[in-house]
Coordinates of C-alpha atoms in Angstrom, one line a residue:
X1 CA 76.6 65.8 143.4
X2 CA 74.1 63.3 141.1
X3 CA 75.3 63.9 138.2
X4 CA 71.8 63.3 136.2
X5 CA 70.2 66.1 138.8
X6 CA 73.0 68.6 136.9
X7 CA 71.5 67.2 133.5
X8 CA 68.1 67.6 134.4
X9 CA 68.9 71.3 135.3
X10 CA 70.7 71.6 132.1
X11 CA 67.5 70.2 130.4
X12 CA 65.3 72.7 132.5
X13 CA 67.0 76.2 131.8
X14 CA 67.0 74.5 128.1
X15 CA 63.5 74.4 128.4
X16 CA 62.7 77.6 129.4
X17 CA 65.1 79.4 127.1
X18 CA 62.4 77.9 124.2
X19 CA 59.7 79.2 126.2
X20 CA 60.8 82.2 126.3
X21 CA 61.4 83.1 123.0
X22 CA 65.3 81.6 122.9
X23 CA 64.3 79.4 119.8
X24 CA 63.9 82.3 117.9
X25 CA 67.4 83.6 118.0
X26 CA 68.7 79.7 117.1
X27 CA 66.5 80.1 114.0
X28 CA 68.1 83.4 113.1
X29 CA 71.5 81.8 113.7
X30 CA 70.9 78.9 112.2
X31 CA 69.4 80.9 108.7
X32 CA 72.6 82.7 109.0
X33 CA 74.9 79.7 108.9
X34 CA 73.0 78.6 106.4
X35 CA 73.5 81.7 104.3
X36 CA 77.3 81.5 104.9
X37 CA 77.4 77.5 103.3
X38 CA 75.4 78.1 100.3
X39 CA 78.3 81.4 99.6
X40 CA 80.8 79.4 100.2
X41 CA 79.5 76.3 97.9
X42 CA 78.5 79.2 95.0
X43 CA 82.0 80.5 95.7
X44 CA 83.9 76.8 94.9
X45 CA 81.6 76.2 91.9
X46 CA 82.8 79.5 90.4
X47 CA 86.4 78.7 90.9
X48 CA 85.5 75.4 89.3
X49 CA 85.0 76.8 86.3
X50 CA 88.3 78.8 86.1
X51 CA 91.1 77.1 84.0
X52 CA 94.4 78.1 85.2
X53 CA 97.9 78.2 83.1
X54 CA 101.0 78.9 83.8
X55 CA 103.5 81.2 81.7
X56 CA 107.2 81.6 82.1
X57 CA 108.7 84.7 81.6
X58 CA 112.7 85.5 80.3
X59 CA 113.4 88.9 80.2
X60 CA 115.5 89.9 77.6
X61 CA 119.5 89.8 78.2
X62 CA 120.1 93.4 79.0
X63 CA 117.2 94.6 81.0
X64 CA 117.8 98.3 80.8
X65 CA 114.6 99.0 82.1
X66 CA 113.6 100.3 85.5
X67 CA 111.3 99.5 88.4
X68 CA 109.2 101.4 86.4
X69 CA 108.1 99.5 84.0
X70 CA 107.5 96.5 86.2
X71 CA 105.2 99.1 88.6
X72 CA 103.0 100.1 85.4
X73 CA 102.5 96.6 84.6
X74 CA 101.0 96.0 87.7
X75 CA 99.1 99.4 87.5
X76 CA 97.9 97.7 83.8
X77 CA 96.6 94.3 85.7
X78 CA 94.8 96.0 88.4
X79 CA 91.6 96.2 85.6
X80 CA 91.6 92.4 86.9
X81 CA 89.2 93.7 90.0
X82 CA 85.7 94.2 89.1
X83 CA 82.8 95.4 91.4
X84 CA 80.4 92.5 91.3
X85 CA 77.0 92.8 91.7
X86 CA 75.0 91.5 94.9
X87 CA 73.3 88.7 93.0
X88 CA 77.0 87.8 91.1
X89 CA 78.7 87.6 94.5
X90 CA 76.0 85.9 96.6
X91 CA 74.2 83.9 94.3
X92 CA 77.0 83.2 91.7
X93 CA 79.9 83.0 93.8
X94 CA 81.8 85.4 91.7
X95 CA 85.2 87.0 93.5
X96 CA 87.8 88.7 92.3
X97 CA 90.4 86.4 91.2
X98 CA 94.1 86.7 91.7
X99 CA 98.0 85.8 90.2
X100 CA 100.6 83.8 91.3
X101 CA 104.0 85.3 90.8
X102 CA 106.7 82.9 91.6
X103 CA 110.2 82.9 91.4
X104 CA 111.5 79.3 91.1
X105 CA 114.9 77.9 91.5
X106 CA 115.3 74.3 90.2
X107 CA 118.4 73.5 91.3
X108 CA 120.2 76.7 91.2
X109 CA 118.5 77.6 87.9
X110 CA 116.2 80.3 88.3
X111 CA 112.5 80.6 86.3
X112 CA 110.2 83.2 86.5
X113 CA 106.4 82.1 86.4
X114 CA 103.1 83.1 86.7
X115 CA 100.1 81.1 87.3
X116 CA 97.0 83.1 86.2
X117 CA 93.3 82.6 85.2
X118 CA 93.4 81.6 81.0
X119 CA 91.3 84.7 80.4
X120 CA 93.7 87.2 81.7
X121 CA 96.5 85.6 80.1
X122 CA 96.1 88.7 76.8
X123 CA 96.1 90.9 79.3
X124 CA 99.7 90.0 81.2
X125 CA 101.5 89.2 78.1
X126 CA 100.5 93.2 76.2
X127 CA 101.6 94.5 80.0
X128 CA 104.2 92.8 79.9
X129 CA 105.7 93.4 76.3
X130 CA 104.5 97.1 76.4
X131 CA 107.6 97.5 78.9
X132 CA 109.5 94.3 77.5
X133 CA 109.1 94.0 73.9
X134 CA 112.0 91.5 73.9
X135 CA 110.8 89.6 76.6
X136 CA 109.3 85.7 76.3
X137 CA 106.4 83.7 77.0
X138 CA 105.5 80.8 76.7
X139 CA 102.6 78.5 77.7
X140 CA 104.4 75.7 80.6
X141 CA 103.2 72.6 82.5
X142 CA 102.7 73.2 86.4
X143 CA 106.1 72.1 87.6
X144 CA 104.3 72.0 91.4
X145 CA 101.6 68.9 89.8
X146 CA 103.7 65.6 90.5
X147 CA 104.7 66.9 93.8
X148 CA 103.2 64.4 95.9
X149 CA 101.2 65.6 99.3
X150 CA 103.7 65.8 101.9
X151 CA 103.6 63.0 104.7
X152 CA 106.1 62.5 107.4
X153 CA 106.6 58.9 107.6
X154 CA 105.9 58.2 103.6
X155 CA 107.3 61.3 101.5
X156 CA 111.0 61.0 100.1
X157 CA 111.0 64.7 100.7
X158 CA 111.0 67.1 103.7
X159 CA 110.3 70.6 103.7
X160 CA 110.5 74.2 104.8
X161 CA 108.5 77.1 104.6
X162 CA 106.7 80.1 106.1
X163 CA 104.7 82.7 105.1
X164 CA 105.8 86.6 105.5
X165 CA 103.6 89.1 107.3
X166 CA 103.6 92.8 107.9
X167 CA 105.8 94.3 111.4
X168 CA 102.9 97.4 111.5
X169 CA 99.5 98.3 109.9
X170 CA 98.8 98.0 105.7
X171 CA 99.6 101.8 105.7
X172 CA 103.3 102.2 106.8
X173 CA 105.3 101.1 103.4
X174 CA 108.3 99.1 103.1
X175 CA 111.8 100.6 102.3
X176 CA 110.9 100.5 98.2
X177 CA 113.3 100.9 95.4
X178 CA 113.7 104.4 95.7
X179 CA 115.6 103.9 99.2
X180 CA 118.1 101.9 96.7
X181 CA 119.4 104.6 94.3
X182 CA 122.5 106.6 95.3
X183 CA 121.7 110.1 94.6
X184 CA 125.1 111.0 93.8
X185 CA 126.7 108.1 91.8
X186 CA 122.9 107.6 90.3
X187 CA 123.9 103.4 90.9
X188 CA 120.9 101.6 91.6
X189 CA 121.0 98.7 93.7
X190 CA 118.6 95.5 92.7
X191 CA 116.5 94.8 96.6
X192 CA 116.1 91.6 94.5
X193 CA 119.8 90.8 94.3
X194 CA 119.7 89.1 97.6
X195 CA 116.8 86.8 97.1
X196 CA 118.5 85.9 93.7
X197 CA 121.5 85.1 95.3
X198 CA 119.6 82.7 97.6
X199 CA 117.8 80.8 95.2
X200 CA 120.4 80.3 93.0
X201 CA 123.1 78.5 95.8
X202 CA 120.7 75.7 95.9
X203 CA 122.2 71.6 95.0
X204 CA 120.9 70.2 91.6
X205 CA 118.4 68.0 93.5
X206 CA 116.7 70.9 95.6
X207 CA 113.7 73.0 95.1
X208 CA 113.2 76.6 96.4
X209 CA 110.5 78.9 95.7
X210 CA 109.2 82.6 96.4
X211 CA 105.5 82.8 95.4
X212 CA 103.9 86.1 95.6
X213 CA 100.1 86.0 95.7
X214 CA 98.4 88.7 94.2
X215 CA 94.6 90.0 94.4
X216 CA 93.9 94.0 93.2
X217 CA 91.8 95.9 95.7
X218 CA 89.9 98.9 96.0
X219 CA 90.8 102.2 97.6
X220 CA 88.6 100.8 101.1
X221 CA 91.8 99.9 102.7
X222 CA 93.1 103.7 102.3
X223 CA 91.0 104.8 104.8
X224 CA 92.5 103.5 108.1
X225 CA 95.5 105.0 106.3
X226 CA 93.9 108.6 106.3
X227 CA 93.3 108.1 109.9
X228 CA 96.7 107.4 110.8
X229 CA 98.1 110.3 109.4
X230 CA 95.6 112.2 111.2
X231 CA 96.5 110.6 114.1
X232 CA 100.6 111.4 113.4
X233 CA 99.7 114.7 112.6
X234 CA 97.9 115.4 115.7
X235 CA 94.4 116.3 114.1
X236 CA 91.5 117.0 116.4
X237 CA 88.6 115.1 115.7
X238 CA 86.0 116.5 113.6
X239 CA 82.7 117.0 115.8
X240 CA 79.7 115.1 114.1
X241 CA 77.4 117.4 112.7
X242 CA 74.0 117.8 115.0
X243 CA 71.2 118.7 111.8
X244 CA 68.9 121.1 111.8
X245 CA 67.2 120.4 115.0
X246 CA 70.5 120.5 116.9
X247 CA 72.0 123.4 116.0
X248 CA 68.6 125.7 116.7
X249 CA 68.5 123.6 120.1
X250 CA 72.4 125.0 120.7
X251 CA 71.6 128.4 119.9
X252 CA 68.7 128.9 121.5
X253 CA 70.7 127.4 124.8
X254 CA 73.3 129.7 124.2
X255 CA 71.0 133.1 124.2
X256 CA 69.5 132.2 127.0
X257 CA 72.7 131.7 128.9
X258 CA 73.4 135.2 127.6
X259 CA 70.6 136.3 128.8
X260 CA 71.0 135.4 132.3
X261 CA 74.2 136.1 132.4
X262 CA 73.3 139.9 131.3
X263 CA 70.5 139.9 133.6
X264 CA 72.7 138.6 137.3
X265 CA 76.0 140.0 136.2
X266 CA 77.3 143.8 137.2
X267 CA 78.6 146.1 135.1
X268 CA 82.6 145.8 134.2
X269 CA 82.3 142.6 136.7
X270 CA 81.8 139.9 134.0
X271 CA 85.0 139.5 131.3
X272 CA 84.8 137.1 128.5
X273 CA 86.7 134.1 129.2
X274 CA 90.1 133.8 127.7
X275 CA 90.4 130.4 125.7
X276 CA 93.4 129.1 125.1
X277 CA 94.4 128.7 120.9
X278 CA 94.6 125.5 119.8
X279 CA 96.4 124.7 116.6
X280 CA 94.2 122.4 114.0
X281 CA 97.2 120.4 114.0
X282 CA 100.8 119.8 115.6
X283 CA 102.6 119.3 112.1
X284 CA 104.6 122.7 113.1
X285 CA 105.8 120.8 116.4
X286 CA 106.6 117.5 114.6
X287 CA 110.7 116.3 114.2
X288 CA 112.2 116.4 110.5
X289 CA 111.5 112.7 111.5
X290 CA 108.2 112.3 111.9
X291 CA 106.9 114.8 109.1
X292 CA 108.8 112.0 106.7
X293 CA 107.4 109.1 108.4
X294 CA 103.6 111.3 107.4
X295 CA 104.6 112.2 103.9
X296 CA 105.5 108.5 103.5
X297 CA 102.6 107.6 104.5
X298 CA 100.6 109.9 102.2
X299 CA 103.0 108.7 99.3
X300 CA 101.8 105.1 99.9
X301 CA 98.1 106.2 99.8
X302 CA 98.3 107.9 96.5
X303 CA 98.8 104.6 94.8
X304 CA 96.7 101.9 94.0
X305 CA 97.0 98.5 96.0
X306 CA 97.3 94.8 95.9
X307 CA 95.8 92.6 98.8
X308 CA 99.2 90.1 99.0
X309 CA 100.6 86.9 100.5
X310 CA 104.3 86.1 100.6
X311 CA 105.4 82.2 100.6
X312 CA 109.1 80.9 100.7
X313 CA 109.2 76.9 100.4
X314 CA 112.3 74.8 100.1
X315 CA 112.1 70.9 99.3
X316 CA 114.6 68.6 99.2
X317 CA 115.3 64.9 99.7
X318 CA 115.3 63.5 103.2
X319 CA 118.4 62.4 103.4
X320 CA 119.8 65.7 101.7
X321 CA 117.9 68.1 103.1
X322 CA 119.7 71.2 104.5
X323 CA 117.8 72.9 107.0
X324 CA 120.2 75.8 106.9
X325 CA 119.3 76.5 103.2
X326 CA 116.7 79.2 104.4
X327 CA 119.1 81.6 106.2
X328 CA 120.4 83.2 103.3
X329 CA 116.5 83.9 101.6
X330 CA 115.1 84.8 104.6
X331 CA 118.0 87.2 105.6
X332 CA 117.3 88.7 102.2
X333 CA 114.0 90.3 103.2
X334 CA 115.6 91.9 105.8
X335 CA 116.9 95.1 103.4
X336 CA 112.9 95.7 102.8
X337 CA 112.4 97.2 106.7
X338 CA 112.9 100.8 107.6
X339 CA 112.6 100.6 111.1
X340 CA 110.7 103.6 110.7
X341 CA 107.8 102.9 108.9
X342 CA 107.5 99.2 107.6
X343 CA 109.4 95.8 106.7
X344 CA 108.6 92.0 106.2
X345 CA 108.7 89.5 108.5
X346 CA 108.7 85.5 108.3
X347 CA 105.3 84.2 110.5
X348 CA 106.9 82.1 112.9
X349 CA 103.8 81.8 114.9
X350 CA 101.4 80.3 112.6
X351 CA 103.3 79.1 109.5
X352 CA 106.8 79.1 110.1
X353 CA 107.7 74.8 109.7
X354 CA 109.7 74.4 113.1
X355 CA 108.8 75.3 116.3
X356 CA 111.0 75.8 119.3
X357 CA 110.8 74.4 122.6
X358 CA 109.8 76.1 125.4
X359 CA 110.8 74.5 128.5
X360 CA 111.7 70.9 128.2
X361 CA 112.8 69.4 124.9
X362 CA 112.2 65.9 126.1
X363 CA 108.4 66.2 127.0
X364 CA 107.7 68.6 124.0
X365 CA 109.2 67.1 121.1
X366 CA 105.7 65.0 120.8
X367 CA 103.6 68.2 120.8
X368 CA 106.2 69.9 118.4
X369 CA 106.5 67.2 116.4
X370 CA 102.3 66.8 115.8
X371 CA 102.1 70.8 115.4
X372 CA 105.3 71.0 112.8
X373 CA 104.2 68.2 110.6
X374 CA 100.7 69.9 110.3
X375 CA 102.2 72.9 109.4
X376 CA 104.4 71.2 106.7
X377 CA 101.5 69.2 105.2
X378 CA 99.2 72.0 105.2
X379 CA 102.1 74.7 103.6
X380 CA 102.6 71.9 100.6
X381 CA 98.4 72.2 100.4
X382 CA 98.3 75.8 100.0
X383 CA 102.1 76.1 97.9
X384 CA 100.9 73.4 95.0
X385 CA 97.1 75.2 95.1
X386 CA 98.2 78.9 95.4
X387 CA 95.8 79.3 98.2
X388 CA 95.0 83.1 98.6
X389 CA 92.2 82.5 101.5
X390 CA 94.6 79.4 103.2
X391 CA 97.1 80.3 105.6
X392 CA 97.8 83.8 107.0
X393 CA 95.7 87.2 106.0
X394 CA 97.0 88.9 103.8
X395 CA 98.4 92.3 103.1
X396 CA 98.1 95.5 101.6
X397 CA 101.3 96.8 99.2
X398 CA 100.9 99.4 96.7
X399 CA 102.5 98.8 93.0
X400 CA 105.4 100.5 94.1
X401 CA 106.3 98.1 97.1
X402 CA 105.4 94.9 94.7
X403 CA 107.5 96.3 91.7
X404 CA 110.3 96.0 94.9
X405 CA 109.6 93.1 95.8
X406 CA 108.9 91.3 92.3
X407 CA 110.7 92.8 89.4
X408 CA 113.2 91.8 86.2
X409 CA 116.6 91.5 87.5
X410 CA 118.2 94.9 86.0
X411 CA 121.5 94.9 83.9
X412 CA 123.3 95.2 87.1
X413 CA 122.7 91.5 88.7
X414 CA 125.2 89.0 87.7
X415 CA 123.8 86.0 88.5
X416 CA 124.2 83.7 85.6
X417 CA 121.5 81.1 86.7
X418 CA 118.3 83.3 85.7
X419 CA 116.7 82.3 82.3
X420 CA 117.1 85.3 80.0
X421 CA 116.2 85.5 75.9
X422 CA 118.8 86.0 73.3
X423 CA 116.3 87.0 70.6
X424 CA 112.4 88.5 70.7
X425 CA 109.9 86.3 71.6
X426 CA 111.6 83.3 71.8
X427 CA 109.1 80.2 72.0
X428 CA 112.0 77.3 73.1
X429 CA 109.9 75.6 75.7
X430 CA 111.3 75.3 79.1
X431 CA 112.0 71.3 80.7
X432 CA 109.2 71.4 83.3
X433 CA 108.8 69.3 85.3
X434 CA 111.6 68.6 87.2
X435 CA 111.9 65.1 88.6
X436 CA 113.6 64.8 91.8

């Protein structure tokens, strides 16, 4: 076949699309992309304009206090989303910003920092010592800043890291810190004990880091969560209402078909029909089960949420790199799943740095190799920037699940890495950065 006949074919149906009217919907496409560049450019000149700090946190020696008072101080920083305005959003590129809460391990020593907008920074530190009035801050240099973009064949460094995702939709929750407390010995154990534990068994000359992105939300995201309890309960759907004009049409139907049903039937030979009863619901029919996995459910929706993203990254010197420094984290997240409802998981599709071979290790260690490094430069991108929009969508958790997650060690952890104060307020600064 010629192939210039097949591009003078191509050229022809081109041509009449036009004709016809088809240039019109490329115009409308075209506006449209259009539309969505100019956002997105008002969107980066906003974010422009934000100066970021970072602040690191000691709680005080004895932490005596519970989960919470870490849960109302992310209750408190919620008033960080705002409703925008159409002309703020689009034409300003104003979005609701968000907070990094990071739990770093420099060699074995364990910080806890947040990287947040300067404007907000009032706001964190009277949430913070309204629960904490012992607690310090203090004003730190990104640690993150000399850490040079990671290339394969050039950096002195390798790296691990994924990203976490959800195992079922926003609305099942994760096994929180109530699932920790022993009703009868009233012990609670710290969820966080485990992650702790991980960062802190790291060599002098490695880096490991949990970074917890946070962005408050509004109550949209509750309403798929309405519908699955509807769903668990066994609800019929409720019939759209017809107006006015559709319930006179349905009535007067429904004498008529009276009326001809009078007229044709005999006497005593026409009996209503017997319909069967339907319950509105099947919550009388439901397992103890299942009626907890619904009140769960409805517990998670009374509180308000946090759209979130969940990075681990471990750095390390080539030549000292331990690749299997991640078991013991990632193992950690493991006591946050109720097989239930909800748990954590680490995104080995898209973000997880290592990627195992299918078939033949031979021919796909070049394709492996291309796809791992990408995912290793692009994890250091989003890690030193705190991307929220890079990488994997996030997810919802209420303040109770990120109070589990995120939280003070209590009184009860023993590891002796973590950076407490000895005295209110303290404002010793800390030795950031850390060369390797």
């Amino acid at each position: 076949m010629n192939p210039f006949a097949s591009l003078g074919q191509l050229f022809q149906i081109v041509g009449i699309l036009f004709s016809s009217g088809g240039w019109v919907v490329l115009f409308f496409v075209g506006l449209y992309l259009m539309w969505l560049l100019m956002v997105l450019y008002n969107q980066n000149k906003f974010l422009e304009t934000i100066k970021w700090i970072h602040l690191a946190i000691d709680v005080p020696k004895e932490n005596e206090q519970t989960f919470l008072a870490v849960e109302q101080i992310f209750a408190q920083l919620h008033s960080i989303h705002i409703k925008h305005t159409f002309g703020e959003k689009y034409f300003h590129g104003h979005v609701i910003l968000w907070l990094s809460l990071e739990i770093v391990s420099f060699g074995g020593q364990i910080k806890y920092i947040v990287r947040l907008p300067q404007q907000y920074r009032n706001l964190l530190e009277s949430a913070i010592y309204a629960q904490y009035p012992d607690a310090g801050i203090t004003e730190v240099d990104d640690y993150a800043k000399n850490l040079p973009q990671y290339n394969p064949e050039t950096s002195y460094y390798d790296v691990w890291g994924t990203e976490f995702v959800l195992k079922k939709e926003d609305a099942y929750p994760i096994r929180t810190y109530r699932a920790f407390e022993h009703q009868a010995s009233q012990i609670i154990v710290d969820p966080l004990a485990g992650v702790l534990e991980g960062l802190s068994n790291i060599q002098p000359h490695e880096l490991m880091v949990m970074q917890v992105i946070i962005r408050p939300t509004d109550d949209d995201w509750k309403e798929a969560g309405r519908e699955l309890v509807k769903k668990l309960k066994g609800e019929k759907e409720e019939k759209k209402k017809k107006g006015a004009v559709g319930d006179i049409a349905s009535s007067v139907l429904e004498g008529l078909t009276g009326i001809v049903t009078a007229a044709t039937g005999e006497a005593g030979s026409v009996s209503p029909a017997i319909q069967e009863y339907e319950p509105p619901s099947k919550m009388m029919h439901l397992s103890p089960g299942e009626k907890d996995i619904i009140g769960a459910v409805e517990l998670s929706l009374g509180k308000i949420g946090y759209r979130t993203k969940i990075r681990i990254v471990y750095i390390a010197p080539k030549e000292k790199f331990r690749k299997e420094a991640k078991a013991q984290i990632v193992g950690a997240f493991r006591q946050y799943d109720d097989t239930n409802l909800n748990g954590l998981k680490p995104d080995t599709k898209k973000t997880w740095t290592g990627i195992p071979f299918k078939f033949s290790k031979t021919l796909e260690t070049p394709y492996i190799d291309f796809f791992v490094n990408r995912r290793k430069r692009r994890l250091v991108m989003f890690f030193k920037s705190r991307s929220f929009s890079k990488g994997r969508k996030g997810f919802i958790l209420n303040i109770e699940e990120l109070a589990t997650i995120f939280h003070f060690p209590l009184i009860t952890v023993k590891t002796p890495q973590i950076s407490k104060t000895e005295i209110r307020k303290s404002d010793a600064p800390i030795n950031l950065p850390v060369q390797y």
